[in-house]
XYZ file of C-alpha atoms in Angstrom:
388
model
C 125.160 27.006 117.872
C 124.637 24.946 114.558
C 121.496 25.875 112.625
C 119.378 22.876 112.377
C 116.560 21.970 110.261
C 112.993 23.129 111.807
C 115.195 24.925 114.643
C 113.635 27.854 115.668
C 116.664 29.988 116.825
C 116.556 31.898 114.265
C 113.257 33.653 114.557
C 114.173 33.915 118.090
C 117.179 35.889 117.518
C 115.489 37.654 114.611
C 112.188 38.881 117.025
C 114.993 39.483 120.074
C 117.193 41.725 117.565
C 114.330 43.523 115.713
C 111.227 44.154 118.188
C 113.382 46.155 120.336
C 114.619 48.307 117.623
C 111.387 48.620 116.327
C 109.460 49.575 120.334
C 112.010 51.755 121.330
C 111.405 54.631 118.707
C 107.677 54.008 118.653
C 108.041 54.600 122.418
C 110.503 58.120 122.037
C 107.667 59.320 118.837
C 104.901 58.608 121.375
C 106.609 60.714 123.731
C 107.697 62.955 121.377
C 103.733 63.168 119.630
C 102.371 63.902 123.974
C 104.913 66.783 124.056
C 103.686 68.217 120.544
C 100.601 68.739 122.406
C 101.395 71.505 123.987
C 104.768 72.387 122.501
C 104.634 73.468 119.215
C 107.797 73.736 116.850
C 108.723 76.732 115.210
C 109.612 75.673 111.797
C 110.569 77.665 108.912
C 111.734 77.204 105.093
C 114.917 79.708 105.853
C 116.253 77.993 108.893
C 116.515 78.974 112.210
C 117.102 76.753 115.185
C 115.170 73.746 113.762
C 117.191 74.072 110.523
C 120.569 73.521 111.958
C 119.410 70.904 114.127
C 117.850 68.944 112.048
C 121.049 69.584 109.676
C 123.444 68.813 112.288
C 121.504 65.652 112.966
C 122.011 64.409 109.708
C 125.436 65.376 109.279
C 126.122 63.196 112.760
C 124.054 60.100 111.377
C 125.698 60.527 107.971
C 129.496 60.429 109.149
C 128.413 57.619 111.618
C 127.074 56.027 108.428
C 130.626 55.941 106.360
C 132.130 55.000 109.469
C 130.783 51.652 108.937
C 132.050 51.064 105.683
C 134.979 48.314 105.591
C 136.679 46.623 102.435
C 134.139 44.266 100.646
C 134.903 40.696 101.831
C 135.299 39.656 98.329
C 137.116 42.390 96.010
C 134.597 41.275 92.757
C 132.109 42.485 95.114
C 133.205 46.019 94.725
C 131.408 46.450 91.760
C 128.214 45.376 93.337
C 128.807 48.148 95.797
C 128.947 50.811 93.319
C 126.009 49.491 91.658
C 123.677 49.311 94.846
C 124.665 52.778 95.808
C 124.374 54.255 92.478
C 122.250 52.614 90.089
C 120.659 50.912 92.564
C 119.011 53.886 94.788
C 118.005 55.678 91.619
C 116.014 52.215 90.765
C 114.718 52.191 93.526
C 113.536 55.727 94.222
C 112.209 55.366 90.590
C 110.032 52.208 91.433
C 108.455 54.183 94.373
C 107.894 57.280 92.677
C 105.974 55.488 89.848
C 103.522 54.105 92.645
C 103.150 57.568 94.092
C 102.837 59.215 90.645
C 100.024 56.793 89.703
C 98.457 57.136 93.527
C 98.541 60.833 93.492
C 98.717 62.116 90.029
C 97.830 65.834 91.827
C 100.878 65.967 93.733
C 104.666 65.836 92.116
C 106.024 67.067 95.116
C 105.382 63.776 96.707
C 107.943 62.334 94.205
C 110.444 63.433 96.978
C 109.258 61.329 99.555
C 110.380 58.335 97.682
C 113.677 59.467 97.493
C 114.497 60.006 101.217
C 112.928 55.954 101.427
C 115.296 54.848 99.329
C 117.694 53.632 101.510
C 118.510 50.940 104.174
C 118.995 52.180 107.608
C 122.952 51.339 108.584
C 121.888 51.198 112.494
C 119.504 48.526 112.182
C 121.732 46.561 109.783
C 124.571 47.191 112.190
C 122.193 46.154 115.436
C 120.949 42.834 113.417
C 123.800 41.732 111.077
C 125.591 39.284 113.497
C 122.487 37.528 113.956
C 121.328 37.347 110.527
C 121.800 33.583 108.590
C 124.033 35.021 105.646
C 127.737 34.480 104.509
C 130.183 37.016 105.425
C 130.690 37.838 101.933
C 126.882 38.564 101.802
C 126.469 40.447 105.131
C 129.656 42.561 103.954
C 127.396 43.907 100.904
C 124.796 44.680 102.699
C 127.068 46.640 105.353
C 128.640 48.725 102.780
C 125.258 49.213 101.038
C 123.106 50.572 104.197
C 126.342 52.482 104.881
C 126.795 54.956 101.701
C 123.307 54.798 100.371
C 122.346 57.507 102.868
C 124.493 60.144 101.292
C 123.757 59.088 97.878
C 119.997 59.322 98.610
C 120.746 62.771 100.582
C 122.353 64.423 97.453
C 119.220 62.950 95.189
C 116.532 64.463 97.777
C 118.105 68.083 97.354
C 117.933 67.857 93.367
C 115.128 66.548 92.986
C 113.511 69.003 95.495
C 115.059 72.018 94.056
C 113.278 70.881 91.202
C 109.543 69.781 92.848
C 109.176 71.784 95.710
C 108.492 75.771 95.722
C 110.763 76.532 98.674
C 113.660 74.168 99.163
C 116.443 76.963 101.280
C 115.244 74.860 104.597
C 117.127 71.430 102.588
C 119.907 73.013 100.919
C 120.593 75.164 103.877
C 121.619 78.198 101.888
C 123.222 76.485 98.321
C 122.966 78.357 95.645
C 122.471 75.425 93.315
C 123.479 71.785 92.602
C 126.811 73.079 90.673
C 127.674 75.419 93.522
C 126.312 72.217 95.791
C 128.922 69.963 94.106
C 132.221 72.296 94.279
C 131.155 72.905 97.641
C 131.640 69.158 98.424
C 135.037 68.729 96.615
C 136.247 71.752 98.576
C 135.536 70.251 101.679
C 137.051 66.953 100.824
C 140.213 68.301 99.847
C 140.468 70.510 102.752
C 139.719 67.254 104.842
C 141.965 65.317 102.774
C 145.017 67.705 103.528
C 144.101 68.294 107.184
C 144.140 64.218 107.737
C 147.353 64.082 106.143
C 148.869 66.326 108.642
C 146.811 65.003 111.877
C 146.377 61.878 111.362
C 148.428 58.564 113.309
C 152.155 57.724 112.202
C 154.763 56.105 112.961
C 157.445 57.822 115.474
C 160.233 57.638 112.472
C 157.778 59.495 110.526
C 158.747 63.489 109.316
C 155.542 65.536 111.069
C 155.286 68.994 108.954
C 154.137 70.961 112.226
C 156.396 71.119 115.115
C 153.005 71.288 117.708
C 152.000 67.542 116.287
C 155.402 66.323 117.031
C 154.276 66.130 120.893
C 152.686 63.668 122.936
C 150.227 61.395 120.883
C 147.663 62.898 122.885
C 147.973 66.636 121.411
C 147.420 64.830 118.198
C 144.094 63.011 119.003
C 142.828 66.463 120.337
C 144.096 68.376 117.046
C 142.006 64.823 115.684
C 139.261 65.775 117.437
C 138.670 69.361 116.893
C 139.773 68.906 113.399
C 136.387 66.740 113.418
C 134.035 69.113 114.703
C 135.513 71.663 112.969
C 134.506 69.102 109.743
C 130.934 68.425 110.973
C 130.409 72.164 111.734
C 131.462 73.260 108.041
C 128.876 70.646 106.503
C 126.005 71.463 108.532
C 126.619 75.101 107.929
C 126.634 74.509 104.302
C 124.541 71.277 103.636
C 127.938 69.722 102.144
C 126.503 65.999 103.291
C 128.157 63.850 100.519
C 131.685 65.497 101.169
C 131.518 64.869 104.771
C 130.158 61.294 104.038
C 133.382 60.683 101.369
C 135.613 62.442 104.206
C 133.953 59.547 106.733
C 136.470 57.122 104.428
C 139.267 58.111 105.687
C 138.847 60.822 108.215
C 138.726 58.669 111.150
C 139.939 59.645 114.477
C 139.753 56.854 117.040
C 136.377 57.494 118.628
C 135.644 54.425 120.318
C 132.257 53.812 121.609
C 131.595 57.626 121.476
C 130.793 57.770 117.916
C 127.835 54.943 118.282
C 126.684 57.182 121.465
C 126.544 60.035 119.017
C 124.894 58.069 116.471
C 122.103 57.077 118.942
C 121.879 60.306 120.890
C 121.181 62.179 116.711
C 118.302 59.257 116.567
C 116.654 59.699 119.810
C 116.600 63.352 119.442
C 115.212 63.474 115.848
C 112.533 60.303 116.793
C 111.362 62.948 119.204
C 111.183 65.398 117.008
C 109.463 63.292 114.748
C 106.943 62.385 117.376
C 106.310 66.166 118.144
C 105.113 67.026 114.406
C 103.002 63.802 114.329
C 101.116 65.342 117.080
C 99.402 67.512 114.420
C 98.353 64.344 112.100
C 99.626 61.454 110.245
C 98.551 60.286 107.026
C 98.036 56.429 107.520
C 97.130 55.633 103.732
C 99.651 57.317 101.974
C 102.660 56.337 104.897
C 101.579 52.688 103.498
C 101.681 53.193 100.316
C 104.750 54.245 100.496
C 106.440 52.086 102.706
C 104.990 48.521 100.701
C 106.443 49.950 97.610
C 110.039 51.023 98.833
C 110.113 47.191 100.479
C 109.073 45.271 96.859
C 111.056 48.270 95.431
C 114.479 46.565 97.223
C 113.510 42.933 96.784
C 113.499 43.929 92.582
C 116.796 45.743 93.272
C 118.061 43.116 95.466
C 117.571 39.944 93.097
C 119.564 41.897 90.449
C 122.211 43.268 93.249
C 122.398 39.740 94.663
C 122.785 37.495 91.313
C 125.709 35.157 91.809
C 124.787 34.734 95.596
C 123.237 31.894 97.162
C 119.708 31.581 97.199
C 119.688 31.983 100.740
C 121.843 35.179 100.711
C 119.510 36.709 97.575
C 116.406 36.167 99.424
C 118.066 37.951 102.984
C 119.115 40.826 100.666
C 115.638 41.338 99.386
C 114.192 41.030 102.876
C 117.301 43.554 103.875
C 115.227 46.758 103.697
C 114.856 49.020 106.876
C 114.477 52.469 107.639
C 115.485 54.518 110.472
C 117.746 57.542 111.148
C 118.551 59.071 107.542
C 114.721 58.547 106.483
C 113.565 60.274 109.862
C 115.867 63.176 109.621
C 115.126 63.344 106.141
C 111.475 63.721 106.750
C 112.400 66.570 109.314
C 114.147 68.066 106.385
C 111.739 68.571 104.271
C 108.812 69.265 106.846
C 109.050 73.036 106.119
C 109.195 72.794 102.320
C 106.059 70.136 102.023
C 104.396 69.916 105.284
C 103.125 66.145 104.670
C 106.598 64.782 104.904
C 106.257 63.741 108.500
C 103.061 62.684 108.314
C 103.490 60.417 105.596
C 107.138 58.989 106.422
C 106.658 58.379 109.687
C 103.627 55.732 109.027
C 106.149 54.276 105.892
C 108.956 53.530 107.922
C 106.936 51.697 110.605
C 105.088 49.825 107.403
C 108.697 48.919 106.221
C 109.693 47.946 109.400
C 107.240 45.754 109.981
C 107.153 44.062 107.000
C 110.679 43.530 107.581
C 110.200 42.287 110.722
C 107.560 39.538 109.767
C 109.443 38.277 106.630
C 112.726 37.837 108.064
C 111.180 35.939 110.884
C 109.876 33.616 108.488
C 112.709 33.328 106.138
C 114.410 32.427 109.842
C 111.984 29.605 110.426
C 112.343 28.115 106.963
C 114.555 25.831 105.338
C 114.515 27.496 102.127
C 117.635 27.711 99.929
C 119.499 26.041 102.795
C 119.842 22.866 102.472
C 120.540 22.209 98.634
C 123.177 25.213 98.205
C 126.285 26.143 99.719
C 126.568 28.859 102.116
C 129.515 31.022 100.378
C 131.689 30.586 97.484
C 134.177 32.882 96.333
C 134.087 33.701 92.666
C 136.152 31.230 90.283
C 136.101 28.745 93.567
C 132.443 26.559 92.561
C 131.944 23.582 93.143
C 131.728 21.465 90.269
C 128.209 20.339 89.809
C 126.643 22.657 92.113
C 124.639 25.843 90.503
C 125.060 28.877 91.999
């Protein structure tokens, strides 16, 4: 259906794709917060069962993340990828933390909290993205962006807690240090690297280096398969999340629709989790705080991002911000090391939300940027007369 001046099918199909994602885990933390009530979670700094759950959570939500990443729709946009995912998530983790800093001058540690918002939640993005009124070219940035920003901002939240927090062995899971951290990663990426090459699909002329994968193309999927959880197993052991998220490139057995059931099964379990430590307090003030300024925080990094889009597509990106599985788990993370985590994420990432929710609606119902621009325009392709 043709989008129409004044039409509101938009905001329809923004509300339809948004409220339920945004009910659904209120819902599982409400549960979650009634079970707290009389279950109480044994949580420590030097991990234990809540440790390696909450590690193998993100290690599920993180490869699930990558697995979403596809070639930028315009190759000059590849540079805008590494910028959003590098420079960008610094930005905007620096941007927050200057608003917490001059909130709570009394408490650095909270400086980490604005790292594990500074991200875009690839679910929702994924859930919402067919719906939204951007060019492809536009809705492939912000794809790739939600998609590797998690690992990016998973890395920063163990520096910069090594550095901030007293006890950070519950986050690093054991690592003996951001050097021992890195070579840890590049270890398990070349070990994935030279397992894929052996496992992974080719052609029946193909030479296979083990006779056992020269059988049906079924023994190979299972060698695929157990190769995997053999992958995921290593980097929850040893908190190695941004080689398993650069393994998530090309490490990619055909899952089918079991990797999104994974994906959601990781975010039920750890908005239930979540709900189970609100049950002992959530700090409304500071949770909105900090989730207005990581939503301005991406509308500054967006306009810069976005430059060279349409208006229409800048003012989308801006609007893009959400939060949801990485931030949660993230917040479950940290829990042990700074006990406000939970109680001050969870009421952020419903603030974020919900401002998301509310703007994009608008921006739905508006005619703003669409009628005097074109939608897309490939780079070196303008229209003469027209101003990008």
């Amino acid at each position: 259906m043709a989008l129409q001046d004044g039409d509101p099918e938009p905001a329809r199909a923004v509300l339809s794709g948004f409220l339920r994602p945004l009910i659904l885990p209120l819902c599982l933390a409400g549960v979650g917060c009634l079970v707290g009530q009389w279950l109480t979670l044994d949580i420590r700094a030097h991990g234990g069962w809540y440790g390696w759950l909450s590690s193998g959570l993100l290690a599920v939500g993180l490869y699930g993340s990558a697995q979403g990443i596809r070639s930028p729709q315009a190759r000059g946009d590849l540079y805008r990828i590494v910028v959003a995912i590098t420079f960008g998530v610094v930005l905007k983790a620096a941007l927050i933390a200057g608003v917490l800093w001059v909130a709570f001058p009394d408490d650095p540690e909270y400086l980490v909290l604005a790292v594990a918002m500074a991200q875009i939640d690839p679910l929702s993005v994924s859930a919402m993205l067919e719906s939204r009124d951007m060019s492809p070219r536009a809705k492939s940035l912000l794809a790739a962006w939600a998609s590797f920003d998690d690992p990016v901002t998973t890395v920063l939240v163990v520096i910069l807690g090594s550095m901030v927090l007293e006890n950070t062995a519950g986050v690093a899971s054991g690592a003996q240090g951001y050097a021992t951290t890195l070579i840890g990663n590049l270890v398990l990426l070349a070990m994935a690297a030279a397992v894929w090459a052996a496992l992974r699909n080719r052609g029946p002329a193909d030479a296979v280096p083990f006779a056992v994968l020269r059988g049906p193309q079924q023994v190979r999927r299972v060698l695929q398969y157990a190769a995997l959880a053999a992958l995921l197993a290593t980097a929850t052991w040893q908190f190695l999340m941004l080689g398993l998220a650069l393994s998530a490139l090309f490490f990619r057995p055909e899952l089918g629709a079991w990797l999104g059931r994974a994906t959601n099964t990781a975010l039920v379990v750890a908005t239930l989790l979540l709900g189970m430590l609100l049950a002992r307090g959530a700090d409304f003030a500071a949770g909105a705080m900090l989730g207005v300024a990581t939503f301005v925080a991406q509308i500054v990094v967006a306009a810069v991002v976005g430059l060279g889009f349409s208006r229409r597509d800048r003012a989308s990106l801006c609007l893009s911000q959400q939060n949801g599985i990485t931030a949660i788990i993230l917040a479950l993370l940290l829990e042990p090391a700074l006990p406000a985590a939970v109680a001050i994420i969870a009421p952020a990432i419903l603030v974020v939300n919900v401002l998301h929710l509310a703007s994009t609606a608008l921006l739905a119902r508006s005619n703003w940027g669409r009628a005097t621009e074109p939608v897309d325009t490939p780079p070196g392709k303008e229209t003469p007369g027209v101003r990008p």
